[in-house]
């Protein structure tokens, strides 16, 4: 059974096996949680992302997929980069958001990660409504068969923390 825990704070301050990054397809850095991870994790993460772009991810990482790199100077062994969908009023892109959580846990299992920290993917610049993003995150982790022992959602502000608390209960 995977334990789900909630923490309000900065994901770059977590001590876990793997930290999930809400990246963009370029894998070359961005704002929000992506910027924070690269800033605190140092240049080794970007160096590995560039290698991925020079290799099998020449066109970038597709939405809903996940790929792992070193965690650089973060207190973790890996960063798992996943690309959330941009929220759309007219299209239901929720399967892509589900896929982000599922594929990240799949990468974690391949690596042997037992503790994994997730941000609230897509709920920042990508505009996903927080309550719905929280519901999808919690439901997907609950439905995914994984050897990960702890999934820790790290929520940046109180509103996000409250949304995940409601989704859990
Ligand atoms: P996206 O492009 O997937 O929406 P963002 O990074 O813009 O990604 O936002 C995703 C979520 O991460 C938002 O809820 C945002 O408030 C949160 N966030 C931003 N910085 C951090 C951080 N350092 N630690 C944890 N969560 C963060």
PDB file of C-alpha atoms and ligand atoms in Angstrom:
ATOM      1  CA  UNK A   1       0.000   0.000   0.000  1.00  0.00           C
ATOM      2  CA  UNK A   2       1.343   3.387  -0.962  1.00  0.00           C
ATOM      3  CA  UNK A   3       1.083   5.970   1.806  1.00  0.00           C
ATOM      4  CA  UNK A   4       0.018   9.422   0.665  1.00  0.00           C
ATOM      5  CA  UNK A   5       1.299  12.348   2.714  1.00  0.00           C
ATOM      6  CA  UNK A   6       0.789  16.088   2.304  1.00  0.00           C
ATOM      7  CA  UNK A   7       3.302  18.811   3.077  1.00  0.00           C
ATOM      8  CA  UNK A   8       2.975  22.536   2.560  1.00  0.00           C
ATOM      9  CA  UNK A   9       6.309  23.894   1.392  1.00  0.00           C
ATOM     10  CA  UNK A  10       9.029  23.957  -1.215  1.00  0.00           C
ATOM     11  CA  UNK A  11       9.613  20.688  -3.071  1.00  0.00           C
ATOM     12  CA  UNK A  12      13.313  21.490  -3.522  1.00  0.00           C
ATOM     13  CA  UNK A  13      13.736  21.196   0.283  1.00  0.00           C
ATOM     14  CA  UNK A  14      12.466  17.621   0.470  1.00  0.00           C
ATOM     15  CA  UNK A  15      14.575  14.575   1.316  1.00  0.00           C
ATOM     16  CA  UNK A  16      13.194  11.754  -0.799  1.00  0.00           C
ATOM     17  CA  UNK A  17      14.446   9.229  -3.339  1.00  0.00           C
ATOM     18  CA  UNK A  18      12.879  11.086  -6.258  1.00  0.00           C
ATOM     19  CA  UNK A  19      11.515  14.580  -6.798  1.00  0.00           C
ATOM     20  CA  UNK A  20       9.053  15.002  -9.651  1.00  0.00           C
ATOM     21  CA  UNK A  21       9.415  18.117 -11.763  1.00  0.00           C
ATOM     22  CA  UNK A  22       6.506  19.761 -13.587  1.00  0.00           C
ATOM     23  CA  UNK A  23       8.702  20.428 -16.604  1.00  0.00           C
ATOM     24  CA  UNK A  24       7.925  21.634 -20.094  1.00  0.00           C
ATOM     25  CA  UNK A  25       8.549  19.646 -23.263  1.00  0.00           C
ATOM     26  CA  UNK A  26      11.873  21.318 -23.962  1.00  0.00           C
ATOM     27  CA  UNK A  27      13.357  19.948 -20.704  1.00  0.00           C
ATOM     28  CA  UNK A  28      15.598  22.992 -20.807  1.00  0.00           C
ATOM     29  CA  UNK A  29      14.134  24.766 -17.820  1.00  0.00           C
ATOM     30  CA  UNK A  30      11.269  27.116 -17.161  1.00  0.00           C
ATOM     31  CA  UNK A  31       9.543  28.986 -14.386  1.00  0.00           C
ATOM     32  CA  UNK A  32       7.665  27.801 -11.334  1.00  0.00           C
ATOM     33  CA  UNK A  33       8.694  24.521  -9.802  1.00  0.00           C
ATOM     34  CA  UNK A  34      10.928  23.745 -12.817  1.00  0.00           C
ATOM     35  CA  UNK A  35      12.981  26.894 -12.298  1.00  0.00           C
ATOM     36  CA  UNK A  36      13.258  26.218  -8.569  1.00  0.00           C
ATOM     37  CA  UNK A  37      14.491  22.640  -9.134  1.00  0.00           C
ATOM     38  CA  UNK A  38      17.176  23.708 -11.605  1.00  0.00           C
ATOM     39  CA  UNK A  39      18.268  26.614  -9.398  1.00  0.00           C
ATOM     40  CA  UNK A  40      18.701  24.550  -6.270  1.00  0.00           C
ATOM     41  CA  UNK A  41      19.781  21.337  -8.002  1.00  0.00           C
ATOM     42  CA  UNK A  42      22.559  23.010  -9.952  1.00  0.00           C
ATOM     43  CA  UNK A  43      23.816  22.558 -13.529  1.00  0.00           C
ATOM     44  CA  UNK A  44      24.117  18.743 -13.501  1.00  0.00           C
ATOM     45  CA  UNK A  45      20.370  18.368 -14.036  1.00  0.00           C
ATOM     46  CA  UNK A  46      20.301  20.639 -17.073  1.00  0.00           C
ATOM     47  CA  UNK A  47      23.396  18.916 -18.468  1.00  0.00           C
ATOM     48  CA  UNK A  48      21.567  15.570 -18.387  1.00  0.00           C
ATOM     49  CA  UNK A  49      18.437  17.099 -19.884  1.00  0.00           C
ATOM     50  CA  UNK A  50      20.521  18.441 -22.772  1.00  0.00           C
ATOM     51  CA  UNK A  51      21.926  14.956 -23.340  1.00  0.00           C
ATOM     52  CA  UNK A  52      18.415  13.535 -23.499  1.00  0.00           C
ATOM     53  CA  UNK A  53      17.505  16.199 -26.074  1.00  0.00           C
ATOM     54  CA  UNK A  54      20.615  15.305 -28.072  1.00  0.00           C
ATOM     55  CA  UNK A  55      19.606  11.629 -27.938  1.00  0.00           C
ATOM     56  CA  UNK A  56      16.243   9.889 -28.041  1.00  0.00           C
ATOM     57  CA  UNK A  57      14.242  12.970 -26.965  1.00  0.00           C
ATOM     58  CA  UNK A  58      15.331  15.148 -29.863  1.00  0.00           C
ATOM     59  CA  UNK A  59      11.874  16.677 -30.188  1.00  0.00           C
ATOM     60  CA  UNK A  60      11.417  17.063 -26.468  1.00  0.00           C
ATOM     61  CA  UNK A  61       9.412  15.099 -23.916  1.00  0.00           C
ATOM     62  CA  UNK A  62       5.777  14.598 -24.973  1.00  0.00           C
ATOM     63  CA  UNK A  63       2.969  15.699 -22.649  1.00  0.00           C
ATOM     64  CA  UNK A  64       2.037  12.974 -20.178  1.00  0.00           C
ATOM     65  CA  UNK A  65       5.414  11.221 -20.360  1.00  0.00           C
ATOM     66  CA  UNK A  66       8.168  11.109 -17.730  1.00  0.00           C
ATOM     67  CA  UNK A  67      11.949  10.769 -17.766  1.00  0.00           C
ATOM     68  CA  UNK A  68      14.533  10.623 -14.962  1.00  0.00           C
ATOM     69  CA  UNK A  69      17.822  12.446 -14.464  1.00  0.00           C
ATOM     70  CA  UNK A  70      20.232  12.968 -11.621  1.00  0.00           C
ATOM     71  CA  UNK A  71      19.001  15.218  -8.818  1.00  0.00           C
ATOM     72  CA  UNK A  72      22.259  17.152  -8.761  1.00  0.00           C
ATOM     73  CA  UNK A  73      22.646  18.913  -5.426  1.00  0.00           C
ATOM     74  CA  UNK A  74      19.090  18.256  -4.265  1.00  0.00           C
ATOM     75  CA  UNK A  75      18.638  15.899  -1.327  1.00  0.00           C
ATOM     76  CA  UNK A  76      17.311  13.168  -3.610  1.00  0.00           C
ATOM     77  CA  UNK A  77      18.752  10.586  -5.985  1.00  0.00           C
ATOM     78  CA  UNK A  78      16.697  11.438  -9.027  1.00  0.00           C
ATOM     79  CA  UNK A  79      14.525  14.088 -10.570  1.00  0.00           C
ATOM     80  CA  UNK A  80      11.677  12.664 -12.633  1.00  0.00           C
ATOM     81  CA  UNK A  81      10.620  15.211 -15.228  1.00  0.00           C
ATOM     82  CA  UNK A  82       7.070  15.049 -16.502  1.00  0.00           C
ATOM     83  CA  UNK A  83       5.170  17.382 -18.785  1.00  0.00           C
ATOM     84  CA  UNK A  84       1.676  18.267 -17.667  1.00  0.00           C
ATOM     85  CA  UNK A  85      -1.069  19.297 -20.072  1.00  0.00           C
ATOM     86  CA  UNK A  86      -2.051  22.930 -20.450  1.00  0.00           C
ATOM     87  CA  UNK A  87      -5.595  23.238 -19.115  1.00  0.00           C
ATOM     88  CA  UNK A  88      -8.296  23.622 -21.746  1.00  0.00           C
ATOM     89  CA  UNK A  89     -11.917  24.676 -21.226  1.00  0.00           C
ATOM     90  CA  UNK A  90     -13.000  23.036 -24.477  1.00  0.00           C
ATOM     91  CA  UNK A  91     -11.032  19.778 -24.438  1.00  0.00           C
ATOM     92  CA  UNK A  92     -10.837  17.201 -21.670  1.00  0.00           C
ATOM     93  CA  UNK A  93      -7.120  16.673 -21.199  1.00  0.00           C
ATOM     94  CA  UNK A  94      -7.426  14.906 -17.852  1.00  0.00           C
ATOM     95  CA  UNK A  95      -6.083  11.596 -19.211  1.00  0.00           C
ATOM     96  CA  UNK A  96      -2.800  13.387 -19.900  1.00  0.00           C
ATOM     97  CA  UNK A  97      -2.642  14.619 -16.320  1.00  0.00           C
ATOM     98  CA  UNK A  98      -3.422  11.103 -15.081  1.00  0.00           C
ATOM     99  CA  UNK A  99      -0.604   9.884 -17.309  1.00  0.00           C
ATOM    100  CA  UNK A 100       1.907  12.263 -15.710  1.00  0.00           C
ATOM    101  CA  UNK A 101       1.355  10.734 -12.275  1.00  0.00           C
ATOM    102  CA  UNK A 102       1.197   7.174 -13.602  1.00  0.00           C
ATOM    103  CA  UNK A 103       4.292   7.447 -15.802  1.00  0.00           C
ATOM    104  CA  UNK A 104       6.267   9.187 -13.046  1.00  0.00           C
ATOM    105  CA  UNK A 105       5.455   6.300 -10.692  1.00  0.00           C
ATOM    106  CA  UNK A 106       6.466   3.857 -13.415  1.00  0.00           C
ATOM    107  CA  UNK A 107       9.857   5.566 -13.741  1.00  0.00           C
ATOM    108  CA  UNK A 108      10.160   5.546  -9.941  1.00  0.00           C
ATOM    109  CA  UNK A 109       9.540   1.792  -9.885  1.00  0.00           C
ATOM    110  CA  UNK A 110      12.163   1.218 -12.575  1.00  0.00           C
ATOM    111  CA  UNK A 111      14.676   3.167 -10.504  1.00  0.00           C
ATOM    112  CA  UNK A 112      13.726   1.504  -7.226  1.00  0.00           C
ATOM    113  CA  UNK A 113      12.634   4.779  -5.640  1.00  0.00           C
ATOM    114  CA  UNK A 114      10.574   4.206  -2.512  1.00  0.00           C
ATOM    115  CA  UNK A 115       9.763   7.807  -1.571  1.00  0.00           C
ATOM    116  CA  UNK A 116       8.603  10.248  -4.218  1.00  0.00           C
ATOM    117  CA  UNK A 117       7.672  13.926  -3.890  1.00  0.00           C
ATOM    118  CA  UNK A 118       5.200  15.419  -6.383  1.00  0.00           C
ATOM    119  CA  UNK A 119       4.170  19.008  -6.983  1.00  0.00           C
ATOM    120  CA  UNK A 120       0.614  19.797  -8.086  1.00  0.00           C
ATOM    121  CA  UNK A 121       1.331  19.246 -11.782  1.00  0.00           C
ATOM    122  CA  UNK A 122      -0.266  21.678 -14.274  1.00  0.00           C
ATOM    123  CA  UNK A 123      -1.867  23.837 -11.560  1.00  0.00           C
ATOM    124  CA  UNK A 124       0.496  26.791 -12.011  1.00  0.00           C
ATOM    125  CA  UNK A 125       1.299  28.416 -15.342  1.00  0.00           C
ATOM    126  CA  UNK A 126      -0.583  25.610 -17.131  1.00  0.00           C
ATOM    127  CA  UNK A 127      -3.798  26.768 -15.504  1.00  0.00           C
ATOM    128  CA  UNK A 128      -5.403  23.554 -14.247  1.00  0.00           C
ATOM    129  CA  UNK A 129      -8.023  24.299 -11.544  1.00  0.00           C
ATOM    130  CA  UNK A 130      -6.486  23.322  -8.208  1.00  0.00           C
ATOM    131  CA  UNK A 131      -9.406  21.278  -6.857  1.00  0.00           C
ATOM    132  CA  UNK A 132      -9.614  19.178 -10.004  1.00  0.00           C
ATOM    133  CA  UNK A 133      -5.837  18.811 -10.222  1.00  0.00           C
ATOM    134  CA  UNK A 134      -5.793  17.602  -6.615  1.00  0.00           C
ATOM    135  CA  UNK A 135      -8.614  15.143  -7.217  1.00  0.00           C
ATOM    136  CA  UNK A 136      -6.860  13.656 -10.263  1.00  0.00           C
ATOM    137  CA  UNK A 137      -3.509  13.466  -8.456  1.00  0.00           C
ATOM    138  CA  UNK A 138      -4.865  11.648  -5.417  1.00  0.00           C
ATOM    139  CA  UNK A 139      -7.149   9.316  -7.382  1.00  0.00           C
ATOM    140  CA  UNK A 140      -4.385   8.354  -9.804  1.00  0.00           C
ATOM    141  CA  UNK A 141      -1.886   7.533  -7.071  1.00  0.00           C
ATOM    142  CA  UNK A 142      -4.539   5.448  -5.299  1.00  0.00           C
ATOM    143  CA  UNK A 143      -5.336   3.540  -8.494  1.00  0.00           C
ATOM    144  CA  UNK A 144      -1.739   2.935  -9.589  1.00  0.00           C
ATOM    145  CA  UNK A 145      -0.026  -0.316  -8.760  1.00  0.00           C
ATOM    146  CA  UNK A 146       3.454   0.721  -7.574  1.00  0.00           C
ATOM    147  CA  UNK A 147       6.188  -0.320  -5.156  1.00  0.00           C
ATOM    148  CA  UNK A 148       6.597   3.303  -4.037  1.00  0.00           C
ATOM    149  CA  UNK A 149       5.991   3.363  -0.292  1.00  0.00           C
ATOM    150  CA  UNK A 150       5.370   7.076   0.178  1.00  0.00           C
ATOM    151  CA  UNK A 151       3.985   9.591  -2.266  1.00  0.00           C
ATOM    152  CA  UNK A 152       4.422  13.023  -0.761  1.00  0.00           C
ATOM    153  CA  UNK A 153       2.490  15.845  -2.349  1.00  0.00           C
ATOM    154  CA  UNK A 154       4.372  19.063  -1.687  1.00  0.00           C
ATOM    155  CA  UNK A 155       2.004  21.980  -1.968  1.00  0.00           C
ATOM    156  CA  UNK A 156       3.376  25.443  -2.317  1.00  0.00           C
ATOM    157  CA  UNK A 157       0.614  27.398  -0.645  1.00  0.00           C
ATOM    158  CA  UNK A 158      -2.267  26.942   1.759  1.00  0.00           C
ATOM    159  CA  UNK A 159      -4.894  26.877  -0.976  1.00  0.00           C
ATOM    160  CA  UNK A 160      -3.162  23.942  -2.670  1.00  0.00           C
ATOM    161  CA  UNK A 161      -2.670  22.185   0.661  1.00  0.00           C
ATOM    162  CA  UNK A 162      -6.382  22.534   1.433  1.00  0.00           C
ATOM    163  CA  UNK A 163      -7.394  21.265  -1.995  1.00  0.00           C
ATOM    164  CA  UNK A 164      -5.284  18.130  -1.529  1.00  0.00           C
ATOM    165  CA  UNK A 165      -6.607  17.658   1.998  1.00  0.00           C
ATOM    166  CA  UNK A 166     -10.163  17.679   0.634  1.00  0.00           C
ATOM    167  CA  UNK A 167      -9.202  15.299  -2.158  1.00  0.00           C
ATOM    168  CA  UNK A 168      -7.765  12.834   0.357  1.00  0.00           C
ATOM    169  CA  UNK A 169     -10.872  12.699   2.520  1.00  0.00           C
TER     170      UNK A 169
HETATM  171  P1  LIG B   1       2.815  23.889 -14.509  1.00  0.00           P
HETATM  172  O1  LIG B   1       3.448  24.532 -15.698  1.00  0.00           O
HETATM  173  O2  LIG B   1       2.775  22.370 -14.607  1.00  0.00           O
HETATM  174  O3  LIG B   1       1.511  24.497 -14.149  1.00  0.00           O
HETATM  175  P2  LIG B   1       4.165  25.325 -12.334  1.00  0.00           P
HETATM  176  O4  LIG B   1       5.549  25.157 -11.854  1.00  0.00           O
HETATM  177  O5  LIG B   1       3.790  26.640 -12.931  1.00  0.00           O
HETATM  178  O6  LIG B   1       3.888  24.114 -13.336  1.00  0.00           O
HETATM  179  O7  LIG B   1       3.150  25.046 -11.149  1.00  0.00           O
HETATM  180  C1  LIG B   1       2.818  23.768 -10.649  1.00  0.00           C
HETATM  181  C2  LIG B   1       2.515  23.888  -9.159  1.00  0.00           C
HETATM  182  O8  LIG B   1       3.738  23.937  -8.443  1.00  0.00           O
HETATM  183  C3  LIG B   1       1.749  25.159  -8.775  1.00  0.00           C
HETATM  184  O9  LIG B   1       0.716  24.797  -7.865  1.00  0.00           O
HETATM  185  C4  LIG B   1       2.798  26.023  -8.103  1.00  0.00           C
HETATM  186  O10 LIG B   1       2.246  26.858  -7.102  1.00  0.00           O
HETATM  187  C5  LIG B   1       3.689  24.968  -7.479  1.00  0.00           C
HETATM  188  N1  LIG B   1       5.085  25.350  -7.161  1.00  0.00           N
HETATM  189  C6  LIG B   1       5.840  26.352  -7.657  1.00  0.00           C
HETATM  190  N2  LIG B   1       7.064  26.348  -7.087  1.00  0.00           N
HETATM  191  C7  LIG B   1       7.082  25.298  -6.221  1.00  0.00           C
HETATM  192  C8  LIG B   1       8.034  24.759  -5.309  1.00  0.00           C
HETATM  193  N3  LIG B   1       9.258  25.285  -5.176  1.00  0.00           N
HETATM  194  N4  LIG B   1       7.687  23.676  -4.566  1.00  0.00           N
HETATM  195  C9  LIG B   1       6.450  23.115  -4.686  1.00  0.00           C
HETATM  196  N5  LIG B   1       5.512  23.571  -5.519  1.00  0.00           N
HETATM  197  C10 LIG B   1       5.809  24.650  -6.267  1.00  0.00           C
END
